[in-house]
Coordinates of C-alpha atoms in Angstrom, one line a residue:
Chain A
X67 CA 11.7 36.0 -10.3
X68 CA 9.7 34.0 -8.0
X69 CA 6.3 35.2 -9.6
X70 CA 7.6 34.4 -13.1
X71 CA 8.5 30.8 -12.1
X72 CA 5.3 30.3 -10.2
X73 CA 3.3 31.3 -13.3
X74 CA 5.4 29.1 -15.4
X75 CA 4.7 26.3 -13.1
X76 CA 1.0 27.0 -13.3
X77 CA 1.3 26.9 -17.1
X78 CA 3.0 23.7 -17.0
X79 CA 0.5 22.1 -14.8
X80 CA -2.4 23.2 -17.0
X81 CA -0.7 21.8 -20.0
X82 CA 0.0 18.6 -18.1
X83 CA -3.7 18.4 -16.8
X84 CA -4.9 19.0 -20.4
X85 CA -2.7 16.3 -21.8
X86 CA -3.7 13.9 -19.1
X87 CA -7.4 14.4 -20.1
X88 CA -6.8 13.6 -23.8
X89 CA -8.1 10.4 -25.4
X90 CA -4.8 9.2 -26.8
X91 CA -2.6 7.3 -24.5
X92 CA 0.6 8.8 -25.9
X93 CA -0.6 12.2 -25.0
X94 CA -1.6 11.0 -21.6
X95 CA 2.0 9.9 -21.0
X96 CA 3.3 13.0 -22.2
X97 CA 0.9 14.8 -19.8
X98 CA 2.6 12.9 -16.8
X99 CA 5.9 13.9 -18.0
X100 CA 5.0 17.5 -18.1
X101 CA 3.2 17.3 -14.7
X102 CA 6.5 15.6 -13.1
X103 CA 8.7 18.4 -14.5
X104 CA 6.2 21.0 -13.1
X105 CA 6.5 19.2 -9.8
X106 CA 10.3 19.2 -9.9
X107 CA 10.1 23.1 -10.4
X108 CA 7.9 23.3 -7.4
X109 CA 10.5 21.8 -5.2
X110 CA 13.2 24.0 -6.9
X111 CA 11.1 27.1 -6.0
X112 CA 10.5 26.0 -2.6
X113 CA 14.1 26.1 -1.6
X114 CA 14.2 29.9 -2.5
X115 CA 15.8 31.1 -5.7
X116 CA 17.9 33.9 -4.4
X117 CA 21.2 34.0 -6.1
X118 CA 23.7 32.5 -3.6
X119 CA 27.2 31.1 -3.6
X120 CA 28.0 27.4 -3.3
X121 CA 26.8 25.7 -0.1
X122 CA 30.3 25.4 1.6
X123 CA 31.2 26.8 4.9
X124 CA 34.7 28.3 4.7
X125 CA 37.4 26.7 6.7
X126 CA 37.6 27.9 10.3
X127 CA 34.3 30.0 10.0
X128 CA 31.8 29.3 13.1
X129 CA 28.6 30.6 11.2
X130 CA 27.7 31.6 7.9
X131 CA 25.1 34.1 6.9
X132 CA 22.4 31.9 5.4
X133 CA 21.6 34.5 2.8
X134 CA 25.1 34.1 1.0
X135 CA 24.8 30.4 0.3
X136 CA 22.2 28.5 -1.7
X137 CA 20.3 25.7 -0.1
X138 CA 21.6 22.4 -1.5
X139 CA 18.7 20.2 -0.2
X140 CA 16.0 21.0 -2.8
X141 CA 18.5 20.4 -5.5
X142 CA 19.4 16.9 -4.1
X143 CA 15.6 16.3 -3.8
X144 CA 15.0 17.2 -7.6
X145 CA 17.9 15.1 -8.6
X146 CA 16.4 12.0 -7.0
X147 CA 13.1 12.8 -8.3
X148 CA 14.5 13.3 -11.8
X149 CA 16.2 9.8 -11.5
X150 CA 13.0 8.2 -10.3
X151 CA 10.9 9.8 -13.0
X152 CA 13.5 8.8 -15.7
X153 CA 13.1 5.2 -14.8
X154 CA 9.3 5.2 -14.7
X155 CA 9.3 7.1 -18.1
X156 CA 11.4 4.3 -19.8
X157 CA 9.1 1.8 -18.2
X158 CA 5.8 3.4 -19.2
X159 CA 7.0 4.0 -22.7
X160 CA 8.0 0.4 -22.9
X161 CA 4.6 -0.6 -21.6
X162 CA 2.8 1.6 -24.1
X163 CA 4.7 0.1 -26.9
X164 CA 3.9 -3.5 -25.9
X165 CA 0.3 -2.5 -25.4
X166 CA 0.2 -1.2 -28.9
X167 CA 1.7 -4.4 -30.2
X168 CA -0.9 -6.4 -28.5
X169 CA -4.0 -4.2 -29.3
X170 CA -3.0 -2.0 -32.1
X171 CA -4.7 1.0 -30.6
X172 CA -3.8 4.3 -28.9
X173 CA -7.4 5.1 -27.8
X174 CA -8.0 5.3 -24.1
X175 CA -11.6 4.5 -24.8
X176 CA -10.7 1.0 -25.7
X177 CA -9.4 0.3 -22.2
X178 CA -12.7 -0.7 -20.8
X179 CA -12.2 -4.4 -20.5
X180 CA -11.0 -4.2 -16.9
X181 CA -13.4 -1.7 -15.6
X182 CA -16.2 -2.4 -13.4
X183 CA -19.5 -2.4 -15.1
Chain B
X87 CA 21.9 -2.2 12.3
X88 CA 18.8 -4.0 13.7
X89 CA 16.6 -2.0 11.4
X90 CA 18.9 -1.9 8.4
X91 CA 18.9 -5.6 8.2
X92 CA 15.3 -5.5 7.1
X93 CA 16.5 -3.5 4.0
X94 CA 19.5 -5.4 3.6
X95 CA 17.9 -8.9 3.3
X96 CA 15.8 -8.0 0.3
X97 CA 18.6 -6.1 -1.2
X98 CA 21.0 -9.0 -1.0
X99 CA 18.4 -11.2 -2.6
X100 CA 18.0 -8.6 -5.3
X101 CA 21.8 -8.6 -6.1
X102 CA 22.0 -12.5 -6.0
X103 CA 19.0 -12.8 -8.3
X104 CA 20.9 -10.8 -10.8
X105 CA 23.7 -13.1 -11.0
X106 CA 21.6 -16.5 -11.1
X107 CA 20.2 -17.7 -14.3
X108 CA 18.3 -20.9 -13.1
X109 CA 14.7 -20.4 -12.0
X110 CA 14.9 -23.3 -9.5
X111 CA 17.9 -21.6 -7.5
X112 CA 16.0 -18.3 -7.7
X113 CA 13.1 -19.9 -6.0
X114 CA 15.0 -21.5 -3.3
X115 CA 16.8 -18.4 -2.4
X116 CA 13.6 -16.6 -2.3
X117 CA 12.3 -18.9 0.2
X118 CA 15.4 -18.6 2.3
X119 CA 15.5 -15.0 2.2
X120 CA 11.9 -14.5 3.0
X121 CA 12.3 -17.0 6.0
X122 CA 15.2 -14.7 7.2
X123 CA 13.1 -11.7 6.9
X124 CA 10.3 -13.1 8.8
X125 CA 12.7 -14.4 11.7
X126 CA 14.3 -10.9 11.8
X127 CA 10.9 -9.2 12.1
X128 CA 10.0 -11.5 14.9
X129 CA 13.3 -10.9 16.7
X130 CA 12.3 -7.1 16.5
X131 CA 9.1 -7.6 18.8
X132 CA 10.8 -8.3 22.2
X133 CA 13.3 -5.5 21.3
X134 CA 10.7 -3.0 20.7
X135 CA 8.9 -4.0 23.9
X136 CA 12.1 -3.3 25.7
X137 CA 13.3 -0.1 23.9
X138 CA 9.8 1.2 22.9
X139 CA 11.1 3.1 19.9
X140 CA 14.0 1.8 17.9
X141 CA 15.9 4.6 16.4
X142 CA 18.7 4.2 13.7
X143 CA 20.7 7.2 12.3
X144 CA 22.0 6.2 9.0
X145 CA 25.6 6.9 8.3
X146 CA 25.9 8.5 11.8
X147 CA 24.7 11.9 11.0
X148 CA 22.4 13.1 13.8
X149 CA 18.7 13.4 13.5
X150 CA 17.4 16.3 11.6
X151 CA 20.2 16.3 9.2
X152 CA 20.8 12.6 8.4
X153 CA 18.4 9.7 7.4
X154 CA 16.8 8.2 10.4
X155 CA 15.2 4.9 10.4
X156 CA 12.4 4.6 13.2
X157 CA 10.4 1.9 14.4
X158 CA 7.9 2.1 17.2
X159 CA 5.7 -0.6 18.3
X160 CA 3.2 0.0 15.4
X161 CA 5.9 0.0 12.7
X162 CA 7.3 -3.1 14.2
X163 CA 3.8 -4.8 14.2
X164 CA 3.6 -3.9 10.6
X165 CA 6.9 -5.3 9.8
X166 CA 6.0 -8.5 11.4
X167 CA 2.7 -9.0 9.6
X168 CA 4.6 -8.0 6.4
X169 CA 7.1 -10.4 6.7
X170 CA 4.7 -13.1 7.6
X171 CA 2.4 -12.3 4.4
X172 CA 5.3 -12.2 2.2
X173 CA 6.7 -15.3 3.5
X174 CA 3.6 -17.2 2.8
X175 CA 2.8 -15.6 -0.5
X176 CA 6.3 -16.6 -1.5
X177 CA 5.7 -20.2 -0.7
X178 CA 2.3 -20.1 -2.5
X179 CA 3.8 -18.4 -5.6
X180 CA 6.3 -21.3 -5.9
X181 CA 3.2 -23.4 -7.1
X182 CA 0.9 -21.0 -8.2
X183 CA 2.8 -18.8 -10.6
X184 CA 3.9 -20.3 -13.7
X185 CA 7.4 -21.1 -14.7
X186 CA 7.7 -18.4 -17.3
X187 CA 7.0 -15.7 -14.9
X188 CA 9.2 -17.1 -12.3
X189 CA 12.0 -17.2 -14.7
X190 CA 11.5 -13.6 -15.8
X191 CA 11.9 -12.2 -12.4
X192 CA 8.6 -12.8 -10.4
X193 CA 10.4 -13.3 -7.1
X194 CA 12.9 -10.4 -8.1
X195 CA 10.2 -7.9 -8.1
X196 CA 8.2 -9.2 -5.1
X197 CA 11.5 -8.7 -3.1
X198 CA 11.5 -5.2 -4.6
X199 CA 8.2 -4.7 -3.1
X200 CA 9.2 -6.1 0.3
X201 CA 12.0 -3.8 0.2
X202 CA 9.9 -0.8 -0.5
X203 CA 7.4 -1.7 2.1
X204 CA 9.9 -2.4 4.9
X205 CA 11.4 1.0 4.2
X206 CA 8.2 2.9 4.2
X207 CA 7.3 1.4 7.5
X208 CA 10.6 2.6 9.0
X209 CA 11.1 5.7 7.1
X210 CA 11.9 8.6 9.5
X211 CA 11.8 11.4 7.0
X212 CA 9.3 12.4 4.3
X213 CA 11.5 12.3 1.3
X214 CA 12.8 8.8 2.3
X215 CA 9.1 7.7 2.6
X216 CA 8.6 9.0 -0.9
X217 CA 11.6 7.2 -2.4
X218 CA 10.6 3.9 -0.6
X219 CA 7.1 4.4 -2.1
X220 CA 8.7 4.7 -5.5
X221 CA 10.7 1.5 -4.9
X222 CA 7.5 -0.4 -4.0
X223 CA 5.6 1.1 -6.9
X224 CA 8.1 0.5 -9.4
X225 CA 8.1 -3.2 -8.4
X226 CA 4.5 -3.4 -8.4
X227 CA 4.1 -1.6 -11.9
X228 CA 6.3 -4.5 -13.4
X229 CA 4.7 -7.2 -11.4
X230 CA 1.2 -6.1 -12.7
X231 CA 2.2 -6.3 -16.0
X232 CA 4.7 -9.1 -15.9
X233 CA 3.3 -11.9 -18.4
X234 CA 2.0 -9.2 -20.8
X235 CA -1.5 -10.6 -21.4
X236 CA -3.8 -8.1 -22.8
X237 CA -6.0 -7.4 -19.6
X238 CA -2.9 -7.1 -17.7
X239 CA -1.5 -4.5 -19.9
X240 CA -4.7 -2.6 -19.6
X241 CA -5.0 -2.9 -15.9
X242 CA -1.3 -1.7 -15.6
X243 CA -1.7 1.5 -17.7
X244 CA -4.7 2.5 -15.3
X245 CA -2.6 1.5 -12.3
X246 CA 0.5 3.2 -13.4
X247 CA -0.9 6.5 -14.3
X248 CA -3.0 7.1 -11.4
X249 CA -0.2 6.0 -8.9
X250 CA 2.2 8.2 -10.7
X251 CA -0.1 11.1 -10.4
X252 CA -0.6 10.4 -6.6
X253 CA 3.4 10.3 -6.2
X254 CA 3.4 13.8 -8.0
X255 CA 0.9 15.1 -5.4
X256 CA 2.9 13.7 -2.5
X257 CA 6.4 15.1 -3.9
X258 CA 4.8 18.6 -4.6
X259 CA 3.4 18.6 -1.0
X260 CA 7.0 17.6 0.1
X261 CA 8.4 20.4 -1.8
X262 CA 6.1 23.1 -0.3
X263 CA 6.3 21.7 3.1
X264 CA 10.1 21.9 3.0
X265 CA 9.7 25.5 1.7
X266 CA 7.7 26.6 4.7
X267 CA 9.3 24.7 7.5
X268 CA 12.8 23.9 6.2
X269 CA 12.9 20.2 7.4
X270 CA 12.0 16.8 6.2
X271 CA 12.5 14.7 9.3
X272 CA 9.1 13.8 10.5
X273 CA 9.9 14.3 14.3
X274 CA 11.6 17.7 13.4
X275 CA 8.6 18.6 11.3
X276 CA 6.2 17.7 14.2
X277 CA 8.1 19.8 16.6
X278 CA 8.3 22.8 14.3
X279 CA 4.6 22.5 13.5
X280 CA 3.8 22.6 17.2
X281 CA 5.9 25.9 17.7
X282 CA 3.9 27.3 14.5
X283 CA 0.6 26.4 16.1
X284 CA -0.8 29.9 15.7
X285 CA -0.7 30.1 11.9
X286 CA -1.1 26.4 10.6
X287 CA -3.2 27.5 7.7
X288 CA -0.2 28.4 5.7
X289 CA 0.7 24.8 5.7
X290 CA -2.7 23.5 4.8
X291 CA -1.8 23.4 0.9
X292 CA 1.2 21.2 1.5
X293 CA -0.7 18.9 3.9
X294 CA -3.6 18.5 1.7
X295 CA -1.4 17.7 -1.3
X296 CA 0.4 14.9 0.9
X297 CA -3.0 13.7 2.3
X298 CA -4.3 13.3 -1.2
X299 CA -1.0 11.3 -2.1
X300 CA -1.6 8.9 0.7
X301 CA -5.4 8.8 -0.1
X302 CA -4.7 7.7 -3.6
X303 CA -2.1 5.0 -2.4
X304 CA -4.5 3.9 0.3
X305 CA -7.6 3.8 -2.2
X306 CA -9.8 5.8 -0.3
X307 CA -13.0 7.5 -1.6
X308 CA -12.8 9.3 -4.1
X309 CA -9.5 8.2 -5.1
X310 CA -9.7 4.5 -5.3
X311 CA -10.6 4.0 -9.1
X312 CA -7.2 2.4 -10.0
X313 CA -7.6 -0.4 -7.5
X314 CA -10.7 -2.3 -8.8
X315 CA -9.5 -1.7 -12.5
X316 CA -6.1 -3.3 -12.1
X317 CA -6.1 -5.8 -8.9
X318 CA -7.9 -8.5 -10.8
X319 CA -5.7 -8.7 -13.7
X320 CA -2.2 -10.1 -12.5
X321 CA -1.7 -13.8 -11.4
X322 CA -3.7 -14.4 -8.1
X323 CA -0.3 -14.7 -5.9
X324 CA 0.5 -11.3 -7.0
X325 CA -2.9 -9.8 -6.2
X326 CA -2.8 -11.5 -2.7
X327 CA 0.6 -9.9 -2.0
X328 CA -0.8 -6.5 -3.3
X329 CA -4.0 -6.8 -1.2
X330 CA -2.1 -7.7 1.9
X331 CA 0.6 -5.0 1.6
X332 CA 0.3 -2.0 -0.9
X333 CA -2.9 -0.1 0.2
X334 CA -2.0 -0.8 3.8
X335 CA 1.3 1.1 3.5
X336 CA -0.8 4.2 2.2
X337 CA -3.0 3.7 5.2
X338 CA 0.0 3.2 7.7
X339 CA 1.5 6.6 6.3
X340 CA -1.7 8.3 6.8
X341 CA -2.0 7.3 10.3
X342 CA 1.6 8.2 11.0
X343 CA 1.2 11.5 9.2
X344 CA -2.2 12.4 11.1
X345 CA -0.8 11.6 14.6
X346 CA 2.4 13.6 14.0
X347 CA 0.9 16.5 12.0
X348 CA -2.7 16.7 11.1
X349 CA -4.0 16.2 14.7
X350 CA -2.6 20.1 15.4
X351 CA -5.3 21.2 13.2
X352 CA -7.9 18.4 14.3
X353 CA -10.9 20.5 13.9
X354 CA -10.6 20.5 10.2
X355 CA -8.9 17.1 9.4
X356 CA -11.1 15.0 11.7
X357 CA -14.2 15.8 9.6
X358 CA -12.2 15.2 6.4
X359 CA -10.9 11.8 7.6
X360 CA -14.2 10.7 8.9
X361 CA -16.1 11.6 5.9
X362 CA -13.5 10.0 3.5
X363 CA -13.5 6.8 5.7
X364 CA -17.3 6.5 5.9
X365 CA -17.8 7.1 2.2
X366 CA -15.2 4.5 1.3
X367 CA -16.6 2.2 3.6
X368 CA -20.3 2.5 2.1
X369 CA -19.3 2.8 -1.5
X370 CA -16.8 0.1 -1.5
X371 CA -19.2 -2.4 -0.1
X372 CA -22.1 -1.2 -2.4
X373 CA -20.0 -1.4 -5.6
X374 CA -18.8 -5.0 -4.6
X375 CA -22.3 -6.3 -4.3
X376 CA -23.0 -5.7 -7.9
X377 CA -20.0 -7.7 -9.1
X378 CA -19.7 -11.3 -10.3
X379 CA -16.0 -11.9 -10.3
X380 CA -14.5 -13.4 -7.3
X381 CA -11.4 -11.2 -7.3
X382 CA -13.4 -8.0 -8.2
X383 CA -15.6 -8.4 -5.2
X384 CA -12.6 -8.7 -2.9
X385 CA -11.0 -5.8 -4.4
X386 CA -13.9 -3.7 -3.8
X387 CA -13.9 -4.9 -0.3
X388 CA -10.4 -3.7 0.2
X389 CA -11.7 -0.1 -0.2
X390 CA -14.5 -0.8 2.1
X391 CA -12.4 -2.3 4.9
X392 CA -9.7 0.3 4.5
X393 CA -12.6 2.7 5.5
X394 CA -13.0 1.2 8.8
X395 CA -9.3 1.9 9.6
X396 CA -9.8 5.5 8.5
X397 CA -13.0 6.0 10.4
X398 CA -11.2 4.7 13.7
X399 CA -8.3 7.0 12.9
X400 CA -11.0 10.0 12.6
X401 CA -12.5 9.2 16.1
X402 CA -9.0 9.8 17.5
X403 CA -9.0 8.5 20.9
X404 CA -6.8 5.7 22.5
X405 CA -9.3 3.0 22.1
X406 CA -10.0 4.1 18.5
X407 CA -6.2 4.0 17.4
X408 CA -6.1 0.5 19.2
X409 CA -9.1 -0.7 17.0
X410 CA -7.3 0.9 13.9
X411 CA -4.2 -1.1 14.4
X412 CA -5.9 -4.3 15.3
X413 CA -8.2 -3.9 12.3
X414 CA -5.5 -3.3 10.1
X415 CA -3.6 -6.4 11.0
X416 CA -6.7 -8.5 10.9
X417 CA -7.5 -7.1 7.5
X418 CA -4.0 -7.7 6.0
X419 CA -4.3 -11.5 7.1
X420 CA -7.8 -12.1 6.1
X421 CA -7.8 -10.3 2.8
X422 CA -4.6 -12.0 1.7
X423 CA -6.0 -15.3 2.6
X424 CA -9.2 -14.8 0.7
X425 CA -7.2 -13.9 -2.4
X426 CA -5.2 -17.1 -1.8
X427 CA -8.3 -19.2 -2.0
X428 CA -9.3 -17.3 -5.2
X429 CA -5.9 -18.3 -6.6
X430 CA -6.7 -22.0 -5.8
X431 CA -10.1 -21.6 -7.5
X432 CA -8.5 -20.1 -10.7
X433 CA -6.0 -22.9 -10.8
X434 CA -8.6 -25.7 -10.9
X435 CA -11.2 -23.9 -13.0
X436 CA -9.4 -21.3 -15.1
X437 CA -12.0 -18.8 -14.3
X438 CA -13.1 -16.5 -11.4
X439 CA -16.6 -15.7 -12.9
X440 CA -19.3 -16.6 -10.1
X441 CA -21.7 -17.5 -12.6
X442 CA -19.9 -20.4 -14.2
X443 CA -18.3 -21.8 -10.9
X444 CA -19.8 -24.1 -8.4
X445 CA -19.4 -27.4 -6.5
X446 CA -15.9 -26.3 -5.2
X447 CA -16.7 -27.4 -1.6
X448 CA -17.3 -30.8 -2.8
X449 CA -13.9 -30.6 -4.7
X450 CA -11.9 -29.8 -1.5
X451 CA -13.6 -29.3 1.8
X452 CA -10.4 -27.9 3.3
X453 CA -10.1 -25.1 0.8
X454 CA -13.8 -24.4 1.3
X455 CA -13.3 -24.2 5.1
X456 CA -10.3 -21.8 4.5
X457 CA -12.5 -19.4 2.5
X458 CA -15.2 -19.6 5.1
X459 CA -12.7 -18.7 7.8
X460 CA -11.3 -15.6 5.9
X461 CA -14.6 -14.4 4.4
X462 CA -16.4 -14.7 7.8
X463 CA -13.5 -13.0 9.5
X464 CA -13.9 -10.2 7.0
X465 CA -17.6 -10.0 7.6
X466 CA -16.9 -9.9 11.4
X467 CA -18.3 -13.1 12.7
X468 CA -17.1 -14.3 16.1
X469 CA -14.7 -15.9 17.1
X470 CA -12.6 -14.7 14.3
X471 CA -10.4 -11.8 14.2
X472 CA -12.7 -9.6 12.2
X473 CA -15.3 -9.8 15.1
X474 CA -12.9 -8.3 17.6
X475 CA -11.6 -5.8 15.1
X476 CA -15.1 -4.6 14.3
X477 CA -16.2 -4.7 18.0
X478 CA -13.3 -2.5 18.9
X479 CA -14.0 0.0 16.2
X480 CA -17.6 0.3 16.9
X481 CA -17.1 0.5 20.6
X482 CA -14.5 3.3 20.3
X483 CA -16.7 5.1 17.9
X484 CA -19.8 5.0 20.3
X485 CA -17.5 6.1 23.3
X486 CA -16.0 9.0 21.3
X487 CA -19.7 10.2 20.6
X488 CA -19.8 9.3 16.8
X489 CA -22.6 7.0 17.2
X490 CA -24.0 7.6 13.4
X491 CA -20.7 6.6 12.0
X492 CA -20.3 3.6 14.2
X493 CA -23.9 2.4 13.2
X494 CA -22.9 3.1 9.5
X495 CA -20.1 0.8 10.2
X496 CA -22.4 -2.0 11.5
X497 CA -24.6 -1.5 8.5
X498 CA -21.8 -1.9 6.1
X499 CA -20.8 -5.1 7.9
X500 CA -24.2 -6.5 7.0
X501 CA -23.5 -5.7 3.3
X502 CA -20.0 -7.5 3.7
X503 CA -21.7 -10.6 4.9
X504 CA -23.9 -10.5 1.9
X505 CA -21.1 -10.4 -0.6
X506 CA -19.3 -13.1 1.2
X507 CA -22.3 -15.5 1.4
X508 CA -22.8 -14.6 -2.3
X509 CA -19.3 -15.9 -3.1
X510 CA -19.7 -18.9 -0.8
X511 CA -23.0 -20.0 -2.3
X512 CA -22.0 -19.2 -5.9
X513 CA -18.5 -20.9 -5.7
X514 CA -18.5 -23.5 -3.1
X515 CA -22.1 -24.5 -2.5
X516 CA -24.2 -24.4 -5.6
X517 CA -24.0 -27.1 -8.4
X518 CA -21.9 -26.1 -11.3
X519 CA -24.2 -25.1 -14.2
X520 CA -23.8 -27.9 -16.7
X521 CA -24.0 -25.8 -19.9
X522 CA -21.3 -23.2 -18.6
X523 CA -18.7 -25.9 -17.6
X524 CA -15.7 -24.8 -19.5
X525 CA -13.0 -27.1 -20.8
X526 CA -10.0 -26.7 -18.4
X527 CA -7.2 -29.3 -18.0
X528 CA -7.2 -31.0 -14.6
X529 CA -4.3 -30.0 -12.7
X530 CA -2.6 -33.2 -11.8
X531 CA 0.2 -31.5 -9.8
X532 CA -0.7 -31.3 -6.1
X533 CA -1.0 -28.0 -4.6
X534 CA 0.2 -28.9 -1.1
X535 CA 2.5 -25.6 -0.8
X536 CA -0.4 -23.4 -1.8
X537 CA -2.7 -25.2 0.9
X538 CA 0.2 -24.8 3.4
X539 CA 0.2 -20.9 2.9
X540 CA -3.4 -20.7 3.2
X541 CA -3.7 -23.1 6.1
X542 CA -1.0 -20.9 8.0
X543 CA -2.9 -17.8 7.3
X544 CA -6.2 -19.3 8.2
X545 CA -4.5 -20.5 11.6
X546 CA -3.3 -17.0 12.2
X547 CA -6.8 -15.5 11.6
X548 CA -8.4 -17.9 14.2
X549 CA -5.3 -17.4 16.6
X550 CA -5.9 -13.8 16.3
X551 CA -9.5 -14.3 17.4
X552 CA -8.8 -16.5 20.2
X553 CA -5.8 -14.6 21.6
X554 CA -7.4 -11.2 20.8
X555 CA -6.6 -9.8 24.4
X556 CA -2.8 -10.0 24.3
X557 CA -2.7 -8.6 20.7
X558 CA -5.1 -5.8 21.6
X559 CA -2.8 -5.0 24.6
X560 CA 0.2 -4.5 22.3
X561 CA -2.1 -2.4 20.0
X562 CA -3.1 -0.4 22.9
X563 CA 0.6 0.2 23.9
X564 CA 1.3 1.1 20.2
X565 CA -1.7 3.6 20.1
X566 CA -0.5 5.2 23.3
X567 CA 2.9 6.0 21.6
X568 CA 1.0 7.3 18.5
X569 CA -1.1 9.6 20.7
X570 CA 2.0 11.1 22.3
X571 CA 4.3 12.5 19.4
X572 CA 6.5 14.1 21.9
X573 CA 7.8 10.8 22.8
X574 CA 8.5 10.1 19.1
X575 CA 10.1 13.4 18.8
X576 CA 12.4 12.8 21.9
X577 CA 13.5 9.3 20.9
X578 CA 14.5 10.6 17.4
X579 CA 16.0 13.9 18.2
X580 CA 17.3 13.0 21.5
X581 CA 16.2 14.7 24.8
X582 CA 16.0 18.5 24.4

């Protein structure tokens, strides 16, 4: 199962990088979304994906076999990361919309005015 | 509580600013809260001298499980300089930033940045560091684009996408590191890494990802392209704040990360850090010398100056870390002040193109002298702070046996001087070319608060040069703590 997810993450990353390298700003933004989802999956995978129970320690128990419970921390991390990327996605789309309003272009090649020459 | 207050002060302002509609009251509140933040940060200095490392466990959970806020001497110094710069740029912004921007939340988002920066300087675990980075970045994304001018929008798209990618690198690295070591607490990770000394190579993918994340945030070669493409687009008060704080947070994290983790594998990382520092130093300064925009020149110099700190980190001796900390503080002050002067020029003339400017010294000798102080402090002329910063870096480099890199730094200093003299001659000294004199309404309103901020920073730069010895002593104590991670571990996790 790990291998399948790992390969899937790799595929997502390559799609994301491909999109980020496109000329259209919308595709670049979509690429960033794909990359951030791939990154969330990395965190998920790093916590181990063995099938475990809920991460509660039963009442009165002194120790619990770690193999029987799942690690809750990566899930909490992903949750935070998803919330952050949601906020940023909303902002970046609004920014793109405004940019299109002002300039009427989707073309990254038109974004040369602030570069160093 | 003592550390938590530095998060609570900006947070309270954010909440209050949401309730208030009037721009005037928001402005006054911003001044009050930034003063409070400055006073609190000042109060931390004697506390940290006494306690050495201040640790606060949030919510009362003990160290590796809960969230810890940690501030050693280095963090507290950074917090103090941040508070100082933040206070002065807030005062500056009351006159420099136009009313529409102030009404639409200029101060709101600068306080967002303050909260993020304060949090990053105190974060005791990696994921928290990431969250504070995001708080800071999110506010800075909005500040870059606030106002919605065409060049601002362009700059912010570049700034946003490259910084998002750096966050992705960082968070992927955190995920992998957690998978390998099962902890996020900096002290706990450092301890675990020491136990796993034998096969550190398995950690390298995660460490490299995190390192790249910091390098993009700190604008190191070859990851700096977002900085000169975006820093000259927002209002000057915003650029000054960014130049003083944002890249420095990346560099602070890099120093923290290096002294806690990377030094275990020093043979590999020292080379990486030295090369990246040296190349940033050279390429930043060479790129700057071909520019003809006041703020673009200064933006490229940020990259170059950050390189000095990073090579000092690469030397990795006590003297070198002392130099790195001293240089970082000097750079934050001088750079911010140079941008503040640029803001004044922009206000008077409406442009920052060197070719059409001129005669500014005649217009106001005080501002001219303030630019002189900050620019020649950046170039490293005695008796200003930059001289001692550079002197310490060079000396420690030669002592550590990296004479080549140290000489390169000296050579870069010459180029810095060239750029600064260029700005000085073109903007302040030469006669304004008559055919290019633009129509720009003469600003009748006095700029006394802007002048006050710049004067205070100029005084700080001179004072840092005059009292370099006591400051360097403090930096040395901070460097000793950095070189002794077991002390950090002991303070955070409790005596083992």
